[in-house]
């Protein structure tokens, strides 16, 4: 579903990505880890057609992100790291707007909005302007907006940042459901517990490359052997592999 | 959990024609309703200016009391400009907040966002124009144009609103943030003062006369004045229309280029 090969991207003289290889299969959740500034958001932005790569190829749902961006856009949903909601509208108006833009009828949009407001615990705030929301409420709306219609490829850039524990657990369950329904999910996170619990595989981005990938248990076993640690956590893996230990 | 396994299956099909325009016009109209302060200002300021010009300056500029008839066409254009300036701010806000990125990752024409703001500005300003004309009638504006003259005059006002709004939309795209957008926008609002809107061109110093005679607002004001108050509208309307259409075309091209640069892929 997502196939990335030798992808590179520089901003000016700064080489952010230097030949990234990555695949995500349908029904799979891949957690993309890496220190701040490693290029996780840049990679997600390239895959979601917001940013052009310099070289290499990336195909999403079988289409090239550079030359077939319209086809890619029909098949993806993205929750970016920074919020993408309309502050002057209410949550309900935001959801219905995205529903209409996704090709739903007015009545289906209204119905879908009601479902998602309930699911993301925003019913009480539904008719208030988003500008008055707390950070976590805004984040939940952002996530709901990405799920108005089901898409085969889902990008989530630090989706649970700023969410309370309950909302985080619920979102994990929701993401699991998406994958069980066959979506390919690429999610970035700084919470290694999240990657451990949720991701089928993790990929660790550092120095512009994927320096390790596999199931969390594989990586832990590998690092445990290398460093002779009895019970390594994903934190140990992260620190060992990003050279900050 | 069941609600997330969407009730609406994924269908990659194109939208019905003009869906984006409809959605974004509705969105921009909702924004206009929420921005009550700027809506009130867009009506209050021209009304206050009209009262100021007719009651305070009017006596000094023209003792006969006909000044209200002279000044109303200019106030109408000034009013249209005030309301349109908000477009620069809305567009700039859209480009600098995250919402545009959501639109850009969807299979839609994201540039329809601009169409939404421009149409909303047209609606806002036509309403404001109606209020201004109503107040003008109350303070003694006595037009004698027929129905056709009125329709022609309102069409010209609408054309002017579209012209200045497209210009403001492009300014909003060019500005780095909303404050800058409203700052640049303010410069354009001086044009009506340097035209025949408030005083006849002949009363100005020679260098200003040349500018006033050759800028877009003067032929517009003169044509509207001729239409509403009985005069020969035939000489200046082609210039007025040509200016407006020219500005719309130029601003649209500039805006499209800026939009591609700002909202395109980097
Ligand atoms: N538009 C841009 N122009 C210039 N530099 C950029 C741009 N976008 C990102 N960068 C740089 O690229 C590098 C990678 O940024 P990116 O946002 O992809 O990191 P990240 O892995 O998502 O970090 P974080 O964990 O903090 O979210 C950073 O050094 C950043 O400054
Ligand atoms: Mg990031």
Short mmCIF file of C-alpha atoms and ligand atoms in Angstrom, two decimals:
data_model
loop_
_atom_site.label_atom_id
_atom_site.label_comp_id
_atom_site.label_asym_id
_atom_site.label_seq_id
_atom_site.Cartn_x
_atom_site.Cartn_y
_atom_site.Cartn_z
CA UNK A 1 0.00 0.00 0.00
CA UNK A 2 2.87 2.37 0.80
CA UNK A 3 6.16 1.72 -1.01
CA UNK A 4 9.03 4.12 -0.50
CA UNK A 5 12.36 3.66 -2.25
CA UNK A 6 15.55 5.72 -1.88
CA UNK A 7 13.53 8.81 -1.07
CA UNK A 8 15.58 11.99 -0.55
CA UNK A 9 14.66 15.52 0.37
CA UNK A 10 16.74 18.58 1.24
CA UNK A 11 15.64 21.98 2.43
CA UNK A 12 18.31 24.29 1.12
CA UNK A 13 21.61 22.74 2.10
CA UNK A 14 20.08 20.66 4.89
CA UNK A 15 19.64 17.04 3.82
CA UNK A 16 16.62 15.83 5.77
CA UNK A 17 15.95 12.51 4.05
CA UNK A 18 18.84 10.62 2.46
CA UNK A 19 17.47 7.51 0.81
CA UNK A 20 14.57 6.29 2.89
CA UNK A 21 13.17 2.82 2.18
CA UNK A 22 9.90 1.78 3.78
CA UNK A 23 6.85 -0.33 3.05
CA UNK A 24 3.47 -0.56 4.74
CA UNK A 25 1.08 -3.34 3.77
CA UNK A 26 -2.71 -3.20 3.77
CA UNK A 27 -4.05 -3.96 7.24
CA UNK A 28 -0.73 -3.12 8.84
CA UNK A 29 0.16 -0.41 11.35
CA UNK A 30 3.71 0.86 11.07
CA UNK A 31 5.09 3.17 13.74
CA UNK A 32 7.65 5.66 12.49
CA UNK A 33 10.02 6.68 15.27
CA UNK A 34 12.90 9.10 15.37
CA UNK A 35 14.33 12.02 17.30
CA UNK A 36 13.02 15.57 16.81
CA UNK A 37 14.00 16.84 13.40
CA UNK A 38 14.67 13.35 12.00
CA UNK A 39 12.31 14.04 9.09
CA UNK A 40 9.21 12.08 10.11
CA UNK A 41 6.84 14.92 9.27
CA UNK A 42 8.72 15.60 6.04
CA UNK A 43 8.25 11.96 5.00
CA UNK A 44 4.55 12.01 5.87
CA UNK A 45 4.15 15.30 3.96
CA UNK A 46 5.79 13.82 0.86
CA UNK A 47 3.57 10.73 1.04
CA UNK A 48 0.44 12.85 1.48
CA UNK A 49 1.32 15.02 -1.58
CA UNK A 50 2.07 18.20 0.37
CA UNK A 51 5.81 18.25 -0.34
CA UNK A 52 7.78 17.17 -3.42
CA UNK A 53 10.70 14.77 -2.95
CA UNK A 54 14.05 15.53 -4.59
CA UNK A 55 14.73 11.98 -5.72
CA UNK A 56 13.61 8.41 -5.18
CA UNK A 57 10.10 7.06 -5.59
CA UNK A 58 7.07 6.80 -3.37
CA UNK A 59 3.90 4.97 -4.32
CA UNK A 60 0.75 5.13 -2.25
CA UNK A 61 -2.12 2.72 -2.99
CA UNK A 62 -0.29 1.91 -6.21
CA UNK A 63 0.05 5.50 -7.45
CA UNK A 64 3.10 7.71 -7.67
CA UNK A 65 2.89 10.62 -5.24
CA UNK A 66 4.57 13.02 -7.68
CA UNK A 67 2.97 12.22 -11.01
CA UNK A 68 -0.39 10.80 -9.88
CA UNK A 69 -1.11 13.00 -6.89
CA UNK A 70 -4.86 13.27 -7.62
CA UNK A 71 -5.24 9.48 -7.52
CA UNK A 72 -3.23 9.39 -4.30
CA UNK A 73 -5.41 12.10 -2.74
CA UNK A 74 -8.54 10.03 -3.40
CA UNK A 75 -7.12 7.23 -1.30
CA UNK A 76 -5.49 8.86 1.71
CA UNK A 77 -6.51 10.53 4.89
CA UNK A 78 -4.08 12.47 7.03
CA UNK A 79 -3.94 13.97 10.47
CA UNK A 80 -0.94 16.26 10.40
CA UNK A 81 1.25 17.24 13.30
CA UNK A 82 -0.19 20.77 13.33
CA UNK A 83 -3.93 21.15 13.48
CA UNK A 84 -5.92 21.48 10.27
CA UNK A 85 -9.33 22.65 11.44
CA UNK A 86 -11.42 25.72 10.65
CA UNK A 87 -11.36 27.84 13.79
CA UNK A 88 -14.33 30.02 12.89
CA UNK A 89 -16.68 27.12 12.28
CA UNK A 90 -18.14 24.72 14.82
CA UNK A 91 -17.07 21.08 15.03
CA UNK A 92 -20.30 20.04 13.34
CA UNK A 93 -19.79 22.55 10.52
CA UNK A 94 -16.19 21.40 10.06
CA UNK A 95 -17.24 17.76 9.81
CA UNK A 96 -20.08 18.47 7.41
CA UNK A 97 -17.85 20.62 5.22
CA UNK A 98 -15.32 17.81 4.90
CA UNK A 99 -18.19 15.36 4.29
CA UNK A 100 -19.45 17.44 1.37
CA UNK A 101 -15.94 17.83 -0.02
CA UNK A 102 -15.53 14.05 0.22
CA UNK A 103 -18.56 13.50 -1.97
CA UNK A 104 -21.18 12.73 0.68
CA UNK A 105 -24.69 14.13 0.30
CA UNK A 106 -25.88 16.80 2.72
CA UNK A 107 -27.84 14.25 4.76
CA UNK A 108 -25.06 11.66 4.84
CA UNK A 109 -22.64 14.41 5.91
CA UNK A 110 -24.94 15.40 8.75
CA UNK A 111 -25.33 11.79 9.86
CA UNK A 112 -21.62 11.06 9.65
CA UNK A 113 -20.88 14.22 11.61
CA UNK A 114 -23.23 13.11 14.39
CA UNK A 115 -21.56 9.68 14.53
CA UNK A 116 -18.07 11.11 14.75
CA UNK A 117 -19.01 13.78 17.29
CA UNK A 118 -20.32 11.02 19.53
CA UNK A 119 -17.31 8.81 18.90
CA UNK A 120 -14.82 11.56 19.69
CA UNK A 121 -16.73 12.88 22.67
CA UNK A 122 -17.44 16.28 21.15
CA UNK A 123 -21.25 16.29 21.31
CA UNK A 124 -21.43 18.98 24.00
CA UNK A 125 -19.07 21.26 22.10
CA UNK A 126 -20.46 20.46 18.66
CA UNK A 127 -22.18 23.81 18.20
CA UNK A 128 -19.40 25.95 19.60
CA UNK A 129 -16.71 27.58 17.52
CA UNK A 130 -13.49 25.60 17.40
CA UNK A 131 -11.57 28.73 18.48
CA UNK A 132 -12.96 28.17 21.98
CA UNK A 133 -11.80 24.52 22.22
CA UNK A 134 -9.03 23.15 24.41
CA UNK A 135 -5.96 21.71 22.70
CA UNK A 136 -7.11 18.12 23.20
CA UNK A 137 -10.61 18.84 21.87
CA UNK A 138 -9.14 20.44 18.78
CA UNK A 139 -6.92 17.39 18.31
CA UNK A 140 -9.90 15.06 18.59
CA UNK A 141 -11.78 17.10 15.98
CA UNK A 142 -8.73 17.00 13.72
CA UNK A 143 -8.70 13.20 13.98
CA UNK A 144 -12.44 12.98 13.40
CA UNK A 145 -12.08 15.10 10.26
CA UNK A 146 -9.59 12.59 8.87
CA UNK A 147 -12.05 9.76 9.39
CA UNK A 148 -15.12 11.23 7.73
CA UNK A 149 -14.78 8.73 4.92
CA UNK A 150 -12.78 5.52 5.21
CA UNK A 151 -9.64 5.57 3.08
CA UNK A 152 -7.30 2.66 2.33
CA UNK A 153 -4.22 4.58 3.48
CA UNK A 154 -4.10 6.55 6.72
CA UNK A 155 -1.32 8.88 7.88
CA UNK A 156 -1.22 9.99 11.51
CA UNK A 157 1.54 12.39 12.53
CA UNK A 158 1.82 12.26 16.34
CA UNK A 159 -1.93 11.68 16.66
CA UNK A 160 -2.09 11.30 20.42
CA UNK A 161 0.05 14.29 21.40
CA UNK A 162 -1.95 16.38 23.84
CA UNK A 163 -4.66 13.75 24.40
CA UNK A 164 -5.62 12.58 27.87
CA UNK A 165 -5.22 8.91 28.73
CA UNK A 166 -8.81 7.95 28.00
CA UNK A 167 -8.86 9.68 24.61
CA UNK A 168 -5.53 8.10 23.80
CA UNK A 169 -6.78 4.60 24.58
CA UNK A 170 -9.88 5.16 22.52
CA UNK A 171 -7.87 6.43 19.61
CA UNK A 172 -5.62 3.39 19.77
CA UNK A 173 -8.69 1.17 19.56
CA UNK A 174 -9.98 3.25 16.66
CA UNK A 175 -6.69 2.96 14.75
CA UNK A 176 -6.66 -0.78 15.38
CA UNK A 177 -10.15 -0.99 13.87
CA UNK A 178 -9.03 0.90 10.77
CA UNK A 179 -6.21 -1.59 10.23
CA UNK A 180 -8.48 -4.55 10.91
CA UNK A 181 -10.76 -3.18 8.20
CA UNK A 182 -7.81 -3.32 5.81
CA UNK A 183 -6.28 0.15 5.92
CA UNK A 184 -2.53 0.68 5.80
CA UNK A 185 -1.65 2.95 8.70
CA UNK A 186 1.59 4.92 9.01
CA UNK A 187 1.86 6.70 12.32
CA UNK A 188 4.63 8.74 13.87
CA UNK A 189 4.96 9.04 17.60
CA UNK A 190 7.28 10.08 20.39
CA UNK A 191 5.53 7.75 22.83
CA UNK A 192 7.37 4.49 22.50
CA UNK A 193 4.73 2.73 24.58
CA UNK A 194 2.29 3.68 21.85
CA UNK A 195 4.46 2.14 19.15
CA UNK A 196 4.96 -0.95 21.32
CA UNK A 197 1.25 -1.47 21.91
CA UNK A 198 -0.17 -0.41 18.61
CA UNK A 199 2.30 -0.94 15.78
CA UNK A 200 2.74 -4.24 13.98
CA UNK A 201 6.16 -2.98 12.95
CA UNK A 202 8.29 -0.01 13.85
CA UNK A 203 10.78 1.85 11.66
CA UNK A 204 13.39 4.05 13.24
CA UNK A 205 14.40 7.13 11.25
CA UNK A 206 17.72 8.78 12.05
CA UNK A 207 20.29 10.69 10.04
CA UNK A 208 17.94 10.74 7.05
CA UNK A 209 17.66 6.94 6.81
CA UNK A 210 15.65 4.10 8.28
CA UNK A 211 18.28 2.67 10.62
CA UNK A 212 16.19 -0.21 11.94
CA UNK A 213 12.84 -1.78 11.26
CA UNK A 214 10.97 -4.82 12.44
CA UNK A 215 8.54 -5.78 15.16
CA UNK A 216 9.13 -4.12 18.50
CA UNK A 217 10.05 -7.52 19.97
CA UNK A 218 12.64 -8.21 17.24
CA UNK A 219 14.31 -4.88 17.87
CA UNK A 220 14.28 -5.38 21.61
CA UNK A 221 15.80 -8.84 21.27
CA UNK A 222 18.50 -7.49 18.95
CA UNK A 223 19.45 -4.64 21.26
CA UNK A 224 19.19 -6.88 24.29
CA UNK A 225 21.80 -9.21 22.74
CA UNK A 226 24.07 -6.39 21.59
CA UNK A 227 24.10 -4.57 24.89
CA UNK A 228 23.50 -7.64 27.07
CA UNK A 229 20.46 -6.00 28.63
CA UNK A 230 18.14 -8.48 30.38
CA UNK A 231 14.79 -6.84 29.56
CA UNK A 232 15.26 -3.99 27.09
CA UNK A 233 12.42 -1.60 26.42
CA UNK A 234 11.70 0.21 23.18
CA UNK A 235 13.23 3.25 24.87
CA UNK A 236 16.53 1.36 25.14
CA UNK A 237 16.27 0.44 21.46
CA UNK A 238 15.58 4.04 20.53
CA UNK A 239 18.49 5.40 22.55
CA UNK A 240 20.93 2.73 21.39
CA UNK A 241 20.12 3.10 17.72
CA UNK A 242 19.97 6.88 17.57
CA UNK A 243 23.42 7.12 19.13
CA UNK A 244 22.32 9.06 22.14
CA UNK A 245 23.19 6.48 24.76
CA UNK B 1 -16.23 1.14 17.46
CA UNK B 2 -18.67 0.29 14.71
CA UNK B 3 -19.12 3.92 13.81
CA UNK B 4 -15.50 4.15 12.79
CA UNK B 5 -15.72 1.31 10.35
CA UNK B 6 -17.34 3.97 8.26
CA UNK B 7 -20.99 3.75 7.34
CA UNK B 8 -19.92 5.24 4.05
CA UNK B 9 -17.70 2.97 2.02
CA UNK B 10 -14.67 4.44 0.31
CA UNK B 11 -15.60 5.47 -3.24
CA UNK B 12 -12.92 7.20 -5.27
CA UNK B 13 -15.18 9.13 -7.58
CA UNK B 14 -15.03 12.74 -8.71
CA UNK B 15 -17.27 15.33 -7.09
CA UNK B 16 -20.29 16.78 -8.85
CA UNK B 17 -19.39 19.99 -10.72
CA UNK B 18 -19.09 23.09 -8.53
CA UNK B 19 -19.31 21.13 -5.27
CA UNK B 20 -16.16 22.88 -4.04
CA UNK B 21 -17.49 26.31 -4.97
CA UNK B 22 -20.77 25.64 -3.16
CA UNK B 23 -19.04 24.39 -0.03
CA UNK B 24 -16.47 27.18 0.09
CA UNK B 25 -18.99 29.96 -0.61
CA UNK B 26 -21.08 28.65 2.26
CA UNK B 27 -18.00 28.50 4.45
CA UNK B 28 -16.98 32.07 3.64
CA UNK B 29 -20.52 33.35 4.24
CA UNK B 30 -20.51 31.63 7.65
CA UNK B 31 -17.16 33.27 8.37
CA UNK B 32 -18.65 36.65 7.43
CA UNK B 33 -21.55 36.11 9.82
CA UNK B 34 -19.13 35.19 12.62
CA UNK B 35 -17.00 38.27 12.02
CA UNK B 36 -19.73 40.53 13.30
CA UNK B 37 -17.35 43.32 14.27
CA UNK B 38 -15.84 43.69 10.84
CA UNK B 39 -19.29 43.40 9.24
CA UNK B 40 -20.64 46.18 11.45
CA UNK B 41 -17.58 48.31 10.75
CA UNK B 42 -17.92 47.77 7.01
CA UNK B 43 -21.38 49.35 7.20
CA UNK B 44 -20.86 51.86 10.00
CA UNK B 45 -17.75 53.51 8.59
CA UNK B 46 -19.22 54.45 5.19
CA UNK B 47 -22.45 55.61 6.87
CA UNK B 48 -20.46 57.80 9.26
CA UNK B 49 -18.37 59.09 6.39
CA UNK B 50 -21.49 60.00 4.49
CA UNK B 51 -22.92 61.88 7.46
CA UNK B 52 -19.56 63.57 7.91
CA UNK B 53 -19.31 64.65 4.30
CA UNK B 54 -22.91 65.77 3.96
CA UNK B 55 -23.35 67.59 7.29
CA UNK B 56 -19.85 68.71 8.27
CA UNK B 57 -17.83 69.22 5.09
CA UNK B 58 -20.84 69.55 2.82
CA UNK B 59 -21.57 73.16 3.77
CA UNK B 60 -18.00 74.26 3.20
CA UNK B 61 -17.52 72.36 -0.06
CA UNK B 62 -20.82 73.28 -1.67
CA UNK B 63 -23.24 75.67 0.04
CA UNK B 64 -26.23 74.76 -2.12
CA UNK B 65 -27.06 71.51 -0.30
CA UNK B 66 -26.76 69.42 -3.47
CA UNK B 67 -23.57 67.95 -2.12
CA UNK B 68 -25.32 64.85 -0.83
CA UNK B 69 -26.31 64.00 -4.40
CA UNK B 70 -22.74 64.57 -5.52
CA UNK B 71 -21.12 62.53 -2.78
CA UNK B 72 -23.31 59.41 -2.53
CA UNK B 73 -21.84 57.58 -5.57
CA UNK B 74 -18.37 58.04 -4.08
CA UNK B 75 -19.50 56.79 -0.67
CA UNK B 76 -20.99 53.71 -2.32
CA UNK B 77 -17.61 52.85 -3.83
CA UNK B 78 -15.78 53.66 -0.63
CA UNK B 79 -18.13 51.32 1.22
CA UNK B 80 -17.50 48.53 -1.27
CA UNK B 81 -13.78 48.95 -0.68
CA UNK B 82 -14.06 48.74 3.10
CA UNK B 83 -15.89 45.44 2.99
CA UNK B 84 -13.56 43.98 0.39
CA UNK B 85 -10.48 44.68 2.50
CA UNK B 86 -11.59 41.93 4.90
CA UNK B 87 -11.02 39.46 2.05
CA UNK B 88 -7.26 40.04 2.25
CA UNK B 89 -7.33 39.11 5.93
CA UNK B 90 -9.51 36.01 5.42
CA UNK B 91 -7.37 34.73 2.57
CA UNK B 92 -4.17 35.37 4.48
CA UNK B 93 -5.55 33.57 7.53
CA UNK B 94 -6.49 30.59 5.41
CA UNK B 95 -3.02 30.37 3.93
CA UNK B 96 -1.22 30.64 7.26
CA UNK B 97 -3.35 28.23 9.30
CA UNK B 98 -3.41 24.48 8.87
CA UNK B 99 -6.82 24.18 7.21
CA UNK B 100 -5.43 24.77 3.71
CA UNK B 101 -3.18 21.73 4.14
CA UNK B 102 -6.22 19.58 4.77
CA UNK B 103 -7.81 20.86 1.56
CA UNK B 104 -4.57 20.29 -0.32
CA UNK B 105 -4.47 16.61 0.60
CA UNK B 106 -8.04 16.08 -0.64
CA UNK B 107 -8.97 15.35 -4.27
CA UNK B 108 -10.51 18.80 -4.76
CA UNK B 109 -9.65 22.10 -6.42
CA UNK B 110 -8.27 23.85 -3.34
CA UNK B 111 -8.22 27.19 -5.18
CA UNK B 112 -12.02 27.23 -4.89
CA UNK B 113 -11.34 28.51 -1.36
CA UNK B 114 -10.56 31.87 -3.00
CA UNK B 115 -13.76 31.80 -5.04
CA UNK B 116 -15.64 31.32 -1.78
CA UNK B 117 -14.09 34.40 -0.19
CA UNK B 118 -14.68 36.52 -3.30
CA UNK B 119 -18.34 35.59 -3.64
CA UNK B 120 -18.93 36.15 0.09
CA UNK B 121 -17.34 39.58 -0.25
CA UNK B 122 -19.67 40.39 -3.16
CA UNK B 123 -22.70 39.41 -1.09
CA UNK B 124 -21.52 41.33 1.99
CA UNK B 125 -20.74 44.46 0.05
CA UNK B 126 -23.96 44.48 -1.94
CA UNK B 127 -25.87 44.30 1.34
CA UNK B 128 -23.75 47.12 2.77
CA UNK B 129 -24.34 49.13 -0.39
CA UNK B 130 -28.07 48.70 0.08
CA UNK B 131 -27.83 50.04 3.64
CA UNK B 132 -25.72 52.98 2.53
CA UNK B 133 -28.19 53.90 -0.21
CA UNK B 134 -31.03 53.65 2.31
CA UNK B 135 -29.26 56.04 4.70
CA UNK B 136 -28.45 58.33 1.77
CA UNK B 137 -32.13 58.54 0.88
CA UNK B 138 -32.90 59.44 4.51
CA UNK B 139 -30.43 62.31 4.55
CA UNK B 140 -31.68 63.81 1.34
CA UNK B 141 -30.24 61.89 -1.60
CA UNK B 142 -32.69 62.46 -4.45
CA UNK B 143 -31.79 60.26 -7.42
CA UNK B 144 -33.93 60.45 -10.54
CA UNK B 145 -32.62 57.46 -12.50
CA UNK B 146 -35.09 54.89 -13.88
CA UNK B 147 -35.10 51.16 -13.23
CA UNK B 148 -32.66 50.46 -16.06
CA UNK B 149 -30.30 53.15 -14.74
CA UNK B 150 -30.41 51.58 -11.29
CA UNK B 151 -29.74 48.10 -12.63
CA UNK B 152 -26.81 49.43 -14.65
CA UNK B 153 -25.48 51.33 -11.64
CA UNK B 154 -25.72 48.28 -9.35
CA UNK B 155 -24.08 46.11 -12.00
CA UNK B 156 -21.19 48.60 -12.11
CA UNK B 157 -20.93 48.58 -8.32
CA UNK B 158 -20.88 44.76 -8.37
CA UNK B 159 -18.15 44.82 -11.01
CA UNK B 160 -16.13 47.23 -8.92
CA UNK B 161 -16.61 45.06 -5.83
CA UNK B 162 -15.39 42.02 -7.77
CA UNK B 163 -12.39 43.95 -9.07
CA UNK B 164 -11.30 45.28 -5.72
CA UNK B 165 -12.04 41.95 -3.98
CA UNK B 166 -9.90 39.96 -6.42
CA UNK B 167 -7.15 42.48 -5.84
CA UNK B 168 -7.51 42.12 -2.07
CA UNK B 169 -7.55 38.31 -2.39
CA UNK B 170 -4.21 38.49 -4.22
CA UNK B 171 -2.88 40.91 -1.58
CA UNK B 172 -3.92 38.40 1.08
CA UNK B 173 -1.94 35.69 -0.75
CA UNK B 174 1.11 37.92 -1.11
CA UNK B 175 1.14 39.11 2.51
CA UNK B 176 3.13 37.13 5.02
CA UNK B 177 0.39 37.31 7.67
CA UNK B 178 -3.06 38.69 8.37
CA UNK B 179 -1.84 41.94 9.95
CA UNK B 180 0.34 42.71 6.95
CA UNK B 181 -2.58 41.88 4.66
CA UNK B 182 -4.85 44.40 6.34
CA UNK B 183 -2.02 46.96 6.30
CA UNK B 184 -1.43 46.66 2.54
CA UNK B 185 -5.15 46.59 1.98
CA UNK B 186 -5.53 49.96 3.59
CA UNK B 187 -3.47 51.66 0.89
CA UNK B 188 -6.04 50.73 -1.76
CA UNK B 189 -8.78 52.43 0.24
CA UNK B 190 -7.26 55.83 -0.48
CA UNK B 191 -8.05 55.65 -4.18
CA UNK B 192 -11.61 57.02 -3.85
CA UNK B 193 -10.30 60.10 -2.03
CA UNK B 194 -8.01 60.90 -4.94
CA UNK B 195 -10.83 60.78 -7.47
CA UNK B 196 -13.83 62.89 -8.32
CA UNK B 197 -15.79 61.03 -5.61
CA UNK B 198 -15.75 63.83 -3.04
CA UNK B 199 -14.65 66.94 -4.90
CA UNK B 200 -14.56 67.74 -8.62
CA UNK B 201 -11.21 66.99 -10.22
CA UNK B 202 -10.87 70.63 -11.35
CA UNK B 203 -10.45 71.77 -7.73
CA UNK B 204 -7.28 69.71 -7.25
CA UNK B 205 -3.67 70.77 -7.89
CA UNK B 206 -2.55 70.08 -11.47
CA UNK B 207 -0.43 66.99 -10.76
CA UNK B 208 -3.20 65.40 -8.74
CA UNK B 209 -5.73 66.26 -11.46
CA UNK B 210 -3.84 64.08 -13.89
CA UNK B 211 -3.80 61.15 -11.44
CA UNK B 212 -7.43 61.62 -10.44
CA UNK B 213 -8.57 61.79 -14.05
CA UNK B 214 -6.75 58.62 -15.01
CA UNK B 215 -7.42 56.30 -12.11
CA UNK B 216 -10.18 53.65 -12.12
CA UNK B 217 -12.45 55.15 -9.48
CA UNK B 218 -13.13 58.41 -11.34
CA UNK B 219 -14.87 56.95 -14.44
CA UNK B 220 -16.84 54.58 -12.17
CA UNK B 221 -18.05 57.39 -9.92
CA UNK B 222 -18.90 59.64 -12.85
CA UNK B 223 -20.84 56.91 -14.64
CA UNK B 224 -22.81 55.95 -11.52
CA UNK B 225 -23.50 59.62 -10.82
CA UNK B 226 -24.72 60.13 -14.37
CA UNK B 227 -26.93 57.04 -14.19
CA UNK B 228 -28.57 57.91 -10.88
CA UNK B 229 -28.82 61.67 -11.20
CA UNK B 230 -29.48 62.04 -14.87
CA UNK B 231 -26.51 62.86 -17.00
CA UNK B 232 -24.64 61.46 -19.93
CA UNK B 233 -23.39 58.04 -18.82
CA UNK B 234 -22.40 56.95 -22.31
CA UNK B 235 -18.97 58.57 -22.43
CA UNK B 236 -17.30 57.11 -19.37
CA UNK B 237 -18.83 53.70 -18.85
CA UNK B 238 -16.53 51.89 -21.32
CA UNK B 239 -13.51 53.20 -19.38
CA UNK B 240 -15.12 52.19 -16.09
CA UNK B 241 -15.90 48.67 -17.33
CA UNK B 242 -12.51 48.29 -18.98
CA UNK B 243 -10.72 49.25 -15.75
CA UNK B 244 -12.79 46.83 -13.67
CA UNK B 245 -12.45 43.90 -16.06
CA UNK B 246 -8.76 44.64 -16.50
CA UNK B 247 -8.22 44.61 -12.75
CA UNK B 248 -10.20 41.38 -12.34
CA UNK B 249 -8.15 39.65 -15.05
CA UNK B 250 -4.80 40.93 -13.78
CA UNK B 251 -5.62 40.17 -10.13
CA UNK B 252 -6.85 36.66 -11.02
CA UNK B 253 -3.66 35.84 -12.88
CA UNK B 254 -1.52 37.26 -10.09
CA UNK B 255 -3.64 35.42 -7.52
CA UNK B 256 -3.41 32.11 -9.39
CA UNK B 257 0.39 32.41 -9.57
CA UNK B 258 0.64 33.27 -5.89
CA UNK B 259 -1.70 30.44 -4.94
CA UNK B 260 0.41 27.96 -6.89
CA UNK B 261 3.49 29.20 -5.12
CA UNK B 262 1.96 29.31 -1.65
CA UNK B 263 -0.25 26.25 -1.77
CA UNK B 264 1.74 24.24 -4.30
CA UNK B 265 4.19 21.54 -3.36
CA UNK B 266 7.65 22.57 -2.26
N1 LIG C 1 9.61 23.78 4.92
C1 LIG C 1 10.82 23.63 5.48
N2 LIG C 1 11.82 24.47 5.21
C2 LIG C 1 13.05 24.30 5.77
N3 LIG C 1 13.35 23.33 6.61
C3 LIG C 1 12.41 22.44 6.93
C4 LIG C 1 11.08 22.55 6.40
N4 LIG C 1 10.35 21.52 6.90
C5 LIG C 1 11.16 20.85 7.71
N5 LIG C 1 12.40 21.38 7.73
C6 LIG C 1 13.56 20.87 8.50
O1 LIG C 1 13.67 19.49 8.25
C7 LIG C 1 14.05 18.81 9.43
C8 LIG C 1 13.08 17.68 9.69
O2 LIG C 1 11.84 18.22 10.10
P1 LIG C 1 10.58 17.32 10.39
O3 LIG C 1 9.49 18.23 10.77
O4 LIG C 1 10.35 16.42 9.25
O5 LIG C 1 11.09 16.49 11.66
P2 LIG C 1 10.27 15.50 12.59
O6 LIG C 1 11.00 14.20 12.57
O7 LIG C 1 8.86 15.47 12.22
O8 LIG C 1 10.48 16.18 14.01
P3 LIG C 1 9.49 16.24 15.29
O9 LIG C 1 9.69 14.98 16.05
O10 LIG C 1 10.01 17.40 16.07
O11 LIG C 1 8.11 16.42 14.80
C9 LIG C 1 14.11 19.84 10.54
O12 LIG C 1 15.45 20.18 10.76
C10 LIG C 1 13.35 21.02 9.98
O13 LIG C 1 13.90 22.21 10.45
MG1 LIG C 2 7.14 16.00 13.10
#
